[in-house]
Amino acid sequence: MAKIRVLVVDDSATMRGLITAALNRDPDIEVVGAAGDPFEARGMIKALNPDVVTLDIEMPNMNGIEFLEKIMRLRPMPVVMVSSLTQAGAEMTLRALELGAVDCVAKPTIATNTADTLNEVAVKVKAAARASVRTKADGAPAVRRKDYMPSGDIVAIGSSTGGVEALLSILSLFPETCPPTVITQHMPATFTASFAARLDRASGAKVQEAVDGALLEPGKVYVAPGGATHLEIVRSAGLRCRLTQGDPVSGHRPSVDVLFNSVAQAVGEKAVGAILTGMGRDGAQGLLAMRKAGARTVGQDEQSCVVYGMPRTAFELGAVEKQASLSSMGQTILDLASARR
């Protein structure tokens, strides 16, 4: 099997060396070049034809976002963004994911474990090499549902690689009267607040980062904070968010499995579960528990996934009642949660 050929783009020679060394330690990856700025990288892409590019966001002459836009317009290919853990870095990374970058990884800092962070780069590069690269479509804005009739159901959504684009597409359809919705998206801890704010601007619903004890209300969407806790739903004078400490589950914290299992136990048949694009198995067993508890379930189809991992596993387990394309997923979720179904 041929190795995954990677071009590393970063203005810091130290960071280029760290990323290159980490990737070359993986027997499935070969770094074929390293560039210090987008102009050098452009020539290397033409000459070396890499399978994946890792791209720094903050660079001189042309920042990573501008360069990514050119890549996606002229030569679409898998790109993994390498970003600082700052507010500005988070917002620029979200923009990159909207433009078509496959995934992002945080740069190692004094406060983070450098080895773990760099190992994560290799994992995400290998996922990117298998991804279906999609450019951002410039189409008409989504039309929000006007005829949605609340049924009292809640909606639980899980996603990972490719989830930024998917969730923006889905929530842009959600009206002000949408069912209470909870989301676990695999994302670095410092990014989820910015992501919730981005979703809020795109949706008719009110989108916010989940806080412990928050009451689930119609017209509101709650995004699990990244990093330190899992998001669960519990009954306590209504349905509420609970943030719990604990080890990663299915390799993740927050975990989609934890969210879905809690919904199965607390809500049962008055729920809709949706599993979207992402690498791995997280969420499959939890979605199965939801379906066994009587909930309606839907999985994103292979053709519209960036990575058809989580939905595939859920489908093969029998957890998915029906499949839907990304373009129809928002409508499907609302239909399943509607009093008219």
XYZ file of C-alpha atoms in Angstrom:
341
model
C 0.000 0.000 0.000
C 1.397 3.388 -1.017
C 2.242 5.847 1.711
C 0.216 9.037 2.175
C 2.294 11.860 0.708
C 2.101 15.054 2.783
C 3.228 18.639 2.265
C 3.746 20.613 5.504
C 3.150 24.383 5.259
C 4.114 26.572 8.236
C 6.132 29.763 8.571
C 7.919 28.467 11.684
C 10.929 26.282 10.917
C 10.603 24.729 14.372
C 6.964 23.813 13.809
C 7.704 22.453 10.324
C 10.371 20.239 11.867
C 8.100 19.004 14.679
C 5.196 18.214 12.356
C 7.471 16.574 9.775
C 9.146 14.372 12.382
C 5.808 13.334 13.893
C 4.312 12.439 10.519
C 7.392 10.552 9.345
C 7.231 8.364 12.466
C 3.985 6.921 11.141
C 4.765 4.059 8.719
C 1.775 4.991 6.539
C 2.888 8.599 5.959
C 5.735 10.234 4.048
C 6.399 13.975 4.202
C 7.456 14.880 0.653
C 8.102 18.556 1.315
C 7.901 21.468 3.746
C 7.159 25.070 2.786
C 7.583 28.281 4.779
C 4.898 30.317 3.026
C 2.017 29.915 0.552
C 4.075 31.026 -2.465
C 6.659 28.314 -1.850
C 3.842 25.856 -1.117
C 2.085 26.615 -4.408
C 5.134 25.536 -6.390
C 5.583 22.419 -4.263
C 1.955 21.373 -4.748
C 2.438 21.535 -8.519
C 5.794 19.743 -8.450
C 5.121 17.108 -5.767
C 1.366 16.425 -6.094
C 0.862 15.577 -2.390
C -2.148 13.614 -1.132
C -2.665 15.900 1.897
C -1.491 19.380 2.921
C -1.146 20.542 6.532
C -1.628 24.297 6.550
C -0.809 26.927 9.156
C -3.379 29.704 9.463
C -1.181 32.652 10.444
C 1.573 33.199 7.877
C 3.261 36.198 6.237
C 2.489 37.414 2.691
C -0.751 35.421 2.418
C -2.601 33.879 5.363
C -3.790 30.284 5.397
C -7.418 31.204 4.708
C -6.557 33.092 1.518
C -4.322 30.245 0.370
C -6.971 27.638 1.185
C -9.507 29.556 -0.917
C -7.102 29.386 -3.857
C -6.453 25.669 -3.335
C -10.154 24.842 -3.192
C -10.894 26.905 -6.287
C -7.965 25.783 -8.448
C -6.970 22.337 -7.158
C -9.305 20.898 -4.494
C -7.445 18.498 -2.191
C -7.490 17.327 1.441
C -6.190 20.027 3.806
C -5.728 19.793 7.588
C -5.497 23.188 9.287
C -2.977 23.717 12.106
C -4.237 26.500 14.356
C -3.323 28.325 17.527
C -5.661 27.954 20.518
C -6.791 31.580 20.469
C -10.169 33.177 19.841
C -8.940 34.564 16.528
C -7.433 31.198 15.636
C -10.715 29.444 16.400
C -12.748 31.798 14.218
C -10.320 31.502 11.306
C -10.248 27.725 11.636
C -14.041 27.543 11.488
C -13.902 29.660 8.339
C -11.357 27.215 6.888
C -13.616 24.250 7.631
C -16.500 26.039 5.929
C -14.291 26.594 2.878
C -13.538 22.885 2.563
C -10.642 22.027 4.898
C -11.172 18.459 6.108
C -10.177 18.950 9.739
C -8.145 21.005 12.173
C -5.614 20.370 14.904
C -4.349 22.724 17.596
C -0.698 23.719 17.630
C 1.207 22.385 20.639
C 1.894 24.935 23.360
C 3.629 24.988 26.733
C 0.254 24.141 28.329
C -0.444 21.150 26.060
C 1.180 17.756 25.623
C 3.305 18.229 22.512
C 3.595 14.488 21.786
C -0.175 13.919 22.007
C -0.905 16.954 19.837
C 1.567 15.910 17.158
C 0.277 12.331 17.183
C -3.166 13.769 16.520
C -1.819 15.420 13.365
C -0.936 11.979 11.968
C -4.375 10.596 12.817
C -6.111 13.487 11.086
C -3.839 13.356 8.057
C -4.743 9.692 7.543
C -8.450 10.497 7.860
C -8.047 13.399 5.420
C -6.428 11.125 2.853
C -9.657 9.063 2.791
C -11.990 12.061 2.804
C -14.249 13.259 0.014
C -13.147 16.841 -0.540
C -15.961 19.297 -1.183
C -15.707 22.965 -2.005
C -18.106 25.417 -0.420
C -21.146 25.806 -2.641
C -22.273 29.355 -3.330
C -25.984 28.753 -3.635
C -29.185 30.399 -2.505
C -29.565 30.652 1.269
C -31.594 27.916 2.913
C -35.283 28.580 3.445
C -36.334 27.912 7.015
C -39.335 25.764 7.754
C -42.527 27.782 8.223
C -44.929 24.876 8.771
C -43.057 22.947 11.455
C -45.418 21.839 14.244
C -43.650 21.019 17.523
C -44.363 17.533 18.846
C -42.545 17.713 22.173
C -39.658 15.622 20.829
C -36.015 16.549 21.315
C -33.292 16.139 18.690
C -29.798 14.767 19.383
C -27.061 15.093 16.736
C -23.541 13.673 16.649
C -20.795 14.572 14.171
C -17.047 14.732 13.663
C -14.881 15.232 10.554
C -16.905 17.329 8.113
C -19.394 18.231 10.805
C -18.904 22.002 10.627
C -20.284 22.134 7.076
C -22.970 19.569 7.878
C -24.270 21.308 10.982
C -24.323 24.706 9.294
C -26.387 23.200 6.485
C -28.841 21.518 8.857
C -29.309 24.306 11.381
C -29.751 26.930 8.681
C -33.130 25.254 8.096
C -34.188 25.236 11.739
C -36.960 27.746 12.565
C -37.469 29.676 15.797
C -39.921 26.956 16.882
C -37.482 24.062 16.355
C -37.383 21.185 18.841
C -34.857 21.417 21.683
C -31.650 20.157 20.066
C -28.411 18.890 21.595
C -25.196 18.419 19.612
C -21.876 16.738 20.220
C -19.312 17.696 17.567
C -15.691 16.559 18.014
C -13.759 19.818 18.243
C -10.918 21.371 20.301
C -12.071 22.904 23.580
C -11.408 26.515 22.629
C -13.356 26.238 19.379
C -16.855 25.252 20.494
C -17.969 28.647 21.811
C -17.021 30.281 18.503
C -18.702 27.453 16.624
C -21.926 27.859 18.593
C -21.881 31.589 17.811
C -21.360 30.839 14.111
C -24.294 28.406 14.100
C -26.415 30.955 15.947
C -25.884 33.512 13.184
C -26.911 30.965 10.539
C -30.007 29.557 12.232
C -33.495 30.699 13.127
C -32.937 28.914 16.437
C -30.926 30.243 19.366
C -27.654 28.291 19.445
C -25.392 28.312 22.499
C -22.637 26.324 24.131
C -24.233 23.967 26.669
C -23.856 24.794 30.366
C -24.470 22.440 33.260
C -28.099 22.476 34.376
C -29.484 24.320 31.333
C -33.165 23.554 30.754
C -33.930 22.237 27.260
C -36.370 24.615 25.593
C -38.011 24.778 22.143
C -36.198 27.033 19.716
C -32.825 26.419 21.384
C -29.792 24.365 20.349
C -27.081 23.317 22.819
C -23.537 22.449 21.640
C -21.348 20.290 23.895
C -18.219 22.133 25.087
C -15.043 20.585 23.728
C -12.373 18.936 25.777
C -12.970 18.350 29.459
C -16.522 16.991 29.856
C -19.257 14.866 28.294
C -22.732 16.261 27.575
C -25.647 14.205 28.903
C -29.391 14.825 29.117
C -31.130 14.132 32.425
C -34.611 14.558 33.899
C -34.658 17.113 36.715
C -37.736 19.361 36.735
C -37.780 18.936 32.973
C -34.987 17.865 30.630
C -31.627 19.461 31.361
C -28.029 19.448 30.153
C -25.522 17.822 32.468
C -21.773 18.179 31.952
C -19.896 15.261 33.482
C -16.235 14.573 34.094
C -14.888 11.278 32.858
C -12.448 9.479 30.615
C -12.864 9.608 26.834
C -15.551 7.226 25.535
C -15.181 5.685 22.081
C -11.938 7.677 21.940
C -13.584 11.059 22.484
C -14.539 13.626 25.101
C -17.200 14.807 24.614
C -18.538 11.548 23.200
C -21.557 11.137 20.921
C -22.184 7.720 22.500
C -22.500 9.323 25.940
C -24.992 11.890 24.636
C -27.092 9.372 22.702
C -27.163 6.838 25.567
C -28.352 9.523 27.963
C -31.118 10.560 25.550
C -32.205 6.937 25.185
C -32.519 6.654 28.969
C -34.047 10.067 29.744
C -36.255 10.635 26.703
C -36.899 7.286 25.004
C -39.352 7.403 22.112
C -39.817 11.192 22.299
C -36.505 11.814 20.562
C -34.885 11.930 17.139
C -31.240 10.933 16.733
C -29.027 11.908 13.776
C -25.483 10.708 13.137
C -23.444 12.701 10.652
C -20.108 12.566 8.853
C -17.085 11.541 10.911
C -14.245 9.101 11.376
C -14.525 6.104 13.688
C -17.358 4.516 15.655
C -18.431 7.131 18.190
C -22.210 7.397 18.376
C -23.102 4.097 16.704
C -23.870 2.153 19.887
C -25.631 5.149 21.423
C -27.824 5.597 18.346
C -28.707 1.897 18.534
C -29.755 2.405 22.160
C -31.945 5.319 21.056
C -33.604 3.248 18.348
C -34.224 0.361 20.763
C -35.825 2.876 23.143
C -38.287 3.871 20.413
C -36.610 7.005 19.051
C -36.549 7.815 15.354
C -33.031 7.688 13.873
C -31.342 8.907 10.706
C -27.810 8.658 9.339
C -26.049 10.763 6.729
C -25.540 8.844 3.484
C -22.143 7.901 2.085
C -22.331 10.160 -0.960
C -22.662 13.368 1.081
C -20.241 12.496 3.920
C -16.725 13.887 4.070
C -15.820 10.707 5.972
C -18.363 7.868 5.990
C -17.185 6.276 9.229
C -19.577 6.971 12.102
C -22.728 6.738 9.941
C -21.486 3.542 8.284
C -20.879 1.808 11.610
C -24.288 2.916 12.906
C -25.983 1.695 9.716
C -24.237 -1.680 9.867
C -25.309 -2.097 13.525
C -28.946 -1.511 12.595
C -29.060 1.786 14.489
C -30.129 3.842 11.458
C -33.821 3.762 10.597
C -33.279 5.733 7.383
C -30.467 7.489 5.525
C -30.531 11.015 4.140
C -28.226 13.206 2.086
C -26.813 16.329 3.695
C -29.033 18.498 1.490
C -32.154 16.783 2.847
C -30.979 16.060 6.404
C -32.384 19.206 8.037
C -35.789 18.642 6.480
C -35.703 14.949 7.437
C -34.895 15.697 11.084
C -37.702 18.243 11.348
C -40.137 15.871 9.642
C -39.293 13.093 12.105
C -39.728 15.485 15.039
C -42.935 17.048 13.713
C -46.412 16.508 15.170
C -47.538 15.883 11.565
C -45.305 12.869 10.995
